[in-house]
Amino acid sequence: MGRNHGLLTNLIVGVVGALIGGFIANALGIAWGGWIGSTLIATAGACILLFLLGLVRKRA
């Protein structure tokens, strides 16, 4: 997403993004088993989180 963060920030965004992705997938009834599905959901959650953080930073 074109962000230049440090390692710790990237790890935090990845973990929180995975939680957000899992929550959204669970709410929508999406049940992709295996590591590939979990990776895709976690990646989508991290992208959503980065997008939302970008919106918040633009307003601040």
mmCIF file of N, CA and C in Angstrom:
data_model
loop_
_atom_site.group_PDB
_atom_site.id
_atom_site.type_symbol
_atom_site.label_atom_id
_atom_site.label_comp_id
_atom_site.label_asym_id
_atom_site.label_seq_id
_atom_site.Cartn_x
_atom_site.Cartn_y
_atom_site.Cartn_z
ATOM 1 N N MET A 1 0.819 -1.201 0.000
ATOM 2 C CA MET A 1 0.000 0.000 0.000
ATOM 3 C C MET A 1 0.862 1.263 0.000
ATOM 4 N N GLY A 2 2.146 1.119 -0.224
ATOM 5 C CA GLY A 2 2.994 2.291 -0.354
ATOM 6 C C GLY A 2 3.346 2.975 0.957
ATOM 7 N N ARG A 3 3.299 2.268 2.050
ATOM 8 C CA ARG A 3 3.633 2.850 3.347
ATOM 9 C C ARG A 3 5.077 2.522 3.695
ATOM 10 N N ASN A 4 5.730 3.410 4.403
ATOM 11 C CA ASN A 4 7.100 3.192 4.817
ATOM 12 C C ASN A 4 7.144 3.179 6.344
ATOM 13 N N HIS A 5 6.836 2.030 6.919
ATOM 14 C CA HIS A 5 6.824 1.865 8.369
ATOM 15 C C HIS A 5 7.994 0.987 8.770
ATOM 16 N N GLY A 6 8.257 0.942 10.047
ATOM 17 C CA GLY A 6 9.298 0.078 10.562
ATOM 18 C C GLY A 6 8.794 -1.337 10.763
ATOM 19 N N LEU A 7 9.684 -2.195 11.181
ATOM 20 C CA LEU A 7 9.368 -3.606 11.373
ATOM 21 C C LEU A 7 8.283 -3.806 12.425
ATOM 22 N N LEU A 8 8.393 -3.145 13.544
ATOM 23 C CA LEU A 8 7.419 -3.313 14.618
ATOM 24 C C LEU A 8 6.021 -2.872 14.178
ATOM 25 N N THR A 9 5.934 -1.752 13.486
ATOM 26 C CA THR A 9 4.648 -1.269 13.011
ATOM 27 C C THR A 9 4.049 -2.246 12.007
ATOM 28 N N ASN A 10 4.872 -2.790 11.115
ATOM 29 C CA ASN A 10 4.383 -3.764 10.147
ATOM 30 C C ASN A 10 3.877 -5.030 10.826
ATOM 31 N N LEU A 11 4.563 -5.458 11.867
ATOM 32 C CA LEU A 11 4.111 -6.646 12.610
ATOM 33 C C LEU A 11 2.773 -6.387 13.301
ATOM 34 N N ILE A 12 2.644 -5.223 13.900
ATOM 35 C CA ILE A 12 1.390 -4.881 14.581
ATOM 36 C C ILE A 12 0.248 -4.792 13.574
ATOM 37 N N VAL A 13 0.495 -4.124 12.448
ATOM 38 C CA VAL A 13 -0.543 -4.002 11.413
ATOM 39 C C VAL A 13 -0.912 -5.380 10.878
ATOM 40 N N GLY A 14 0.061 -6.258 10.704
ATOM 41 C CA GLY A 14 -0.217 -7.605 10.221
ATOM 42 C C GLY A 14 -1.081 -8.403 11.175
ATOM 43 N N VAL A 15 -0.772 -8.348 12.448
ATOM 44 C CA VAL A 15 -1.536 -9.107 13.448
ATOM 45 C C VAL A 15 -2.949 -8.532 13.590
ATOM 46 N N VAL A 16 -3.048 -7.221 13.723
ATOM 47 C CA VAL A 16 -4.367 -6.595 13.862
ATOM 48 C C VAL A 16 -5.178 -6.786 12.570
ATOM 49 N N GLY A 17 -4.510 -6.696 11.428
ATOM 50 C CA GLY A 17 -5.180 -6.929 10.153
ATOM 51 C C GLY A 17 -5.701 -8.351 10.034
ATOM 52 N N ALA A 18 -4.930 -9.312 10.522
ATOM 53 C CA ALA A 18 -5.386 -10.697 10.511
ATOM 54 C C ALA A 18 -6.625 -10.869 11.383
ATOM 55 N N LEU A 19 -6.649 -10.210 12.523
ATOM 56 C CA LEU A 19 -7.822 -10.279 13.393
ATOM 57 C C LEU A 19 -9.037 -9.640 12.724
ATOM 58 N N ILE A 20 -8.831 -8.494 12.084
ATOM 59 C CA ILE A 20 -9.930 -7.823 11.388
ATOM 60 C C ILE A 20 -10.421 -8.685 10.237
ATOM 61 N N GLY A 21 -9.503 -9.240 9.460
ATOM 62 C CA GLY A 21 -9.885 -10.106 8.350
ATOM 63 C C GLY A 21 -10.649 -11.329 8.822
ATOM 64 N N GLY A 22 -10.198 -11.932 9.897
ATOM 65 C CA GLY A 22 -10.905 -13.094 10.452
ATOM 66 C C GLY A 22 -12.289 -12.734 10.957
ATOM 67 N N PHE A 23 -12.406 -11.582 11.590
ATOM 68 C CA PHE A 23 -13.708 -11.137 12.087
ATOM 69 C C PHE A 23 -14.679 -10.895 10.932
ATOM 70 N N ILE A 24 -14.205 -10.199 9.900
ATOM 71 C CA ILE A 24 -15.063 -9.906 8.744
ATOM 72 C C ILE A 24 -15.444 -11.196 8.020
ATOM 73 N N ALA A 25 -14.483 -12.098 7.820
ATOM 74 C CA ALA A 25 -14.775 -13.364 7.145
ATOM 75 C C ALA A 25 -15.776 -14.189 7.942
ATOM 76 N N ASN A 26 -15.634 -14.194 9.255
ATOM 77 C CA ASN A 26 -16.560 -14.932 10.110
ATOM 78 C C ASN A 26 -17.956 -14.316 10.053
ATOM 79 N N ALA A 27 -18.026 -12.980 10.042
ATOM 80 C CA ALA A 27 -19.317 -12.302 9.997
ATOM 81 C C ALA A 27 -20.033 -12.554 8.667
ATOM 82 N N LEU A 28 -19.254 -12.694 7.593
ATOM 83 C CA LEU A 28 -19.843 -12.953 6.280
ATOM 84 C C LEU A 28 -20.074 -14.434 6.017
ATOM 85 N N GLY A 29 -19.649 -15.272 6.929
ATOM 86 C CA GLY A 29 -19.848 -16.716 6.779
ATOM 87 C C GLY A 29 -18.836 -17.365 5.849
ATOM 88 N N ILE A 30 -17.709 -16.706 5.625
ATOM 89 C CA ILE A 30 -16.672 -17.261 4.759
ATOM 90 C C ILE A 30 -15.786 -18.165 5.606
ATOM 91 N N ALA A 31 -15.663 -19.408 5.194
ATOM 92 C CA ALA A 31 -14.857 -20.367 5.945
ATOM 93 C C ALA A 31 -13.855 -21.012 5.002
ATOM 94 N N TRP A 32 -12.744 -20.317 4.759
ATOM 95 C CA TRP A 32 -11.688 -20.880 3.939
ATOM 96 C C TRP A 32 -10.691 -21.553 4.849
ATOM 97 N N GLY A 33 -10.614 -22.863 4.746
ATOM 98 C CA GLY A 33 -9.674 -23.595 5.575
ATOM 99 C C GLY A 33 -8.287 -23.599 4.970
ATOM 100 N N GLY A 34 -7.349 -24.036 5.740
ATOM 101 C CA GLY A 34 -5.988 -24.150 5.250
ATOM 102 C C GLY A 34 -5.215 -22.851 5.351
ATOM 103 N N TRP A 35 -3.944 -22.952 5.078
ATOM 104 C CA TRP A 35 -3.069 -21.796 5.238
ATOM 105 C C TRP A 35 -3.222 -20.796 4.116
ATOM 106 N N ILE A 36 -3.606 -21.235 2.924
ATOM 107 C CA ILE A 36 -3.760 -20.295 1.811
ATOM 108 C C ILE A 36 -4.946 -19.368 2.070
ATOM 109 N N GLY A 37 -6.064 -19.917 2.460
ATOM 110 C CA GLY A 37 -7.242 -19.098 2.761
ATOM 111 C C GLY A 37 -6.997 -18.167 3.929
ATOM 112 N N SER A 38 -6.339 -18.680 4.946
ATOM 113 C CA SER A 38 -6.035 -17.844 6.109
ATOM 114 C C SER A 38 -5.101 -16.700 5.733
ATOM 115 N N THR A 39 -4.139 -16.988 4.882
ATOM 116 C CA THR A 39 -3.210 -15.948 4.436
ATOM 117 C C THR A 39 -3.926 -14.882 3.623
ATOM 118 N N LEU A 40 -4.822 -15.291 2.741
ATOM 119 C CA LEU A 40 -5.578 -14.335 1.935
ATOM 120 C C LEU A 40 -6.466 -13.452 2.800
ATOM 121 N N ILE A 41 -7.134 -14.048 3.773
ATOM 122 C CA ILE A 41 -8.004 -13.280 4.666
ATOM 123 C C ILE A 41 -7.178 -12.318 5.518
ATOM 124 N N ALA A 42 -6.035 -12.770 6.027
ATOM 125 C CA ALA A 42 -5.173 -11.903 6.839
ATOM 126 C C ALA A 42 -4.620 -10.750 6.005
ATOM 127 N N THR A 43 -4.246 -11.033 4.761
ATOM 128 C CA THR A 43 -3.729 -9.983 3.884
ATOM 129 C C THR A 43 -4.805 -8.950 3.584
ATOM 130 N N ALA A 44 -6.015 -9.420 3.293
ATOM 131 C CA ALA A 44 -7.121 -8.494 3.032
ATOM 132 C C ALA A 44 -7.411 -7.640 4.262
ATOM 133 N N GLY A 45 -7.381 -8.246 5.444
ATOM 134 C CA GLY A 45 -7.601 -7.488 6.679
ATOM 135 C C GLY A 45 -6.535 -6.434 6.908
ATOM 136 N N ALA A 46 -5.268 -6.767 6.626
ATOM 137 C CA ALA A 46 -4.187 -5.801 6.794
ATOM 138 C C ALA A 46 -4.330 -4.647 5.798
ATOM 139 N N CYS A 47 -4.744 -4.953 4.566
ATOM 140 C CA CYS A 47 -4.958 -3.895 3.568
ATOM 141 C C CYS A 47 -6.102 -2.975 3.982
ATOM 142 N N ILE A 48 -7.163 -3.550 4.511
ATOM 143 C CA ILE A 48 -8.287 -2.738 5.001
ATOM 144 C C ILE A 48 -7.826 -1.836 6.137
ATOM 145 N N LEU A 49 -7.045 -2.384 7.051
ATOM 146 C CA LEU A 49 -6.543 -1.595 8.177
ATOM 147 C C LEU A 49 -5.647 -0.457 7.691
ATOM 148 N N LEU A 50 -4.748 -0.729 6.747
ATOM 149 C CA LEU A 50 -3.880 0.320 6.220
ATOM 150 C C LEU A 50 -4.685 1.400 5.498
ATOM 151 N N PHE A 51 -5.718 0.994 4.783
ATOM 152 C CA PHE A 51 -6.583 1.957 4.111
ATOM 153 C C PHE A 51 -7.273 2.862 5.125
ATOM 154 N N LEU A 52 -7.801 2.271 6.187
ATOM 155 C CA LEU A 52 -8.480 3.060 7.227
ATOM 156 C C LEU A 52 -7.507 3.984 7.951
ATOM 157 N N LEU A 53 -6.294 3.492 8.215
ATOM 158 C CA LEU A 53 -5.289 4.346 8.857
ATOM 159 C C LEU A 53 -4.923 5.519 7.951
ATOM 160 N N GLY A 54 -4.872 5.293 6.649
ATOM 161 C CA GLY A 54 -4.587 6.364 5.712
ATOM 162 C C GLY A 54 -5.678 7.419 5.714
ATOM 163 N N LEU A 55 -6.944 6.993 5.839
ATOM 164 C CA LEU A 55 -8.045 7.943 5.904
ATOM 165 C C LEU A 55 -7.970 8.786 7.181
ATOM 166 N N VAL A 56 -7.632 8.141 8.285
ATOM 167 C CA VAL A 56 -7.551 8.848 9.561
ATOM 168 C C VAL A 56 -6.397 9.853 9.529
ATOM 169 N N ARG A 57 -5.272 9.484 8.941
ATOM 170 C CA ARG A 57 -4.112 10.376 8.907
ATOM 171 C C ARG A 57 -4.360 11.578 8.006
ATOM 172 N N LYS A 58 -5.135 11.401 6.938
ATOM 173 C CA LYS A 58 -5.436 12.519 6.053
ATOM 174 C C LYS A 58 -6.287 13.569 6.749
ATOM 175 N N ARG A 59 -7.160 13.124 7.641
ATOM 176 C CA ARG A 59 -8.034 14.040 8.383
ATOM 177 C C ARG A 59 -7.298 14.756 9.491
ATOM 178 N N ALA A 60 -6.289 14.120 10.042
ATOM 179 C CA ALA A 60 -5.564 14.697 11.191
ATOM 180 C C ALA A 60 -4.559 15.740 10.768
#
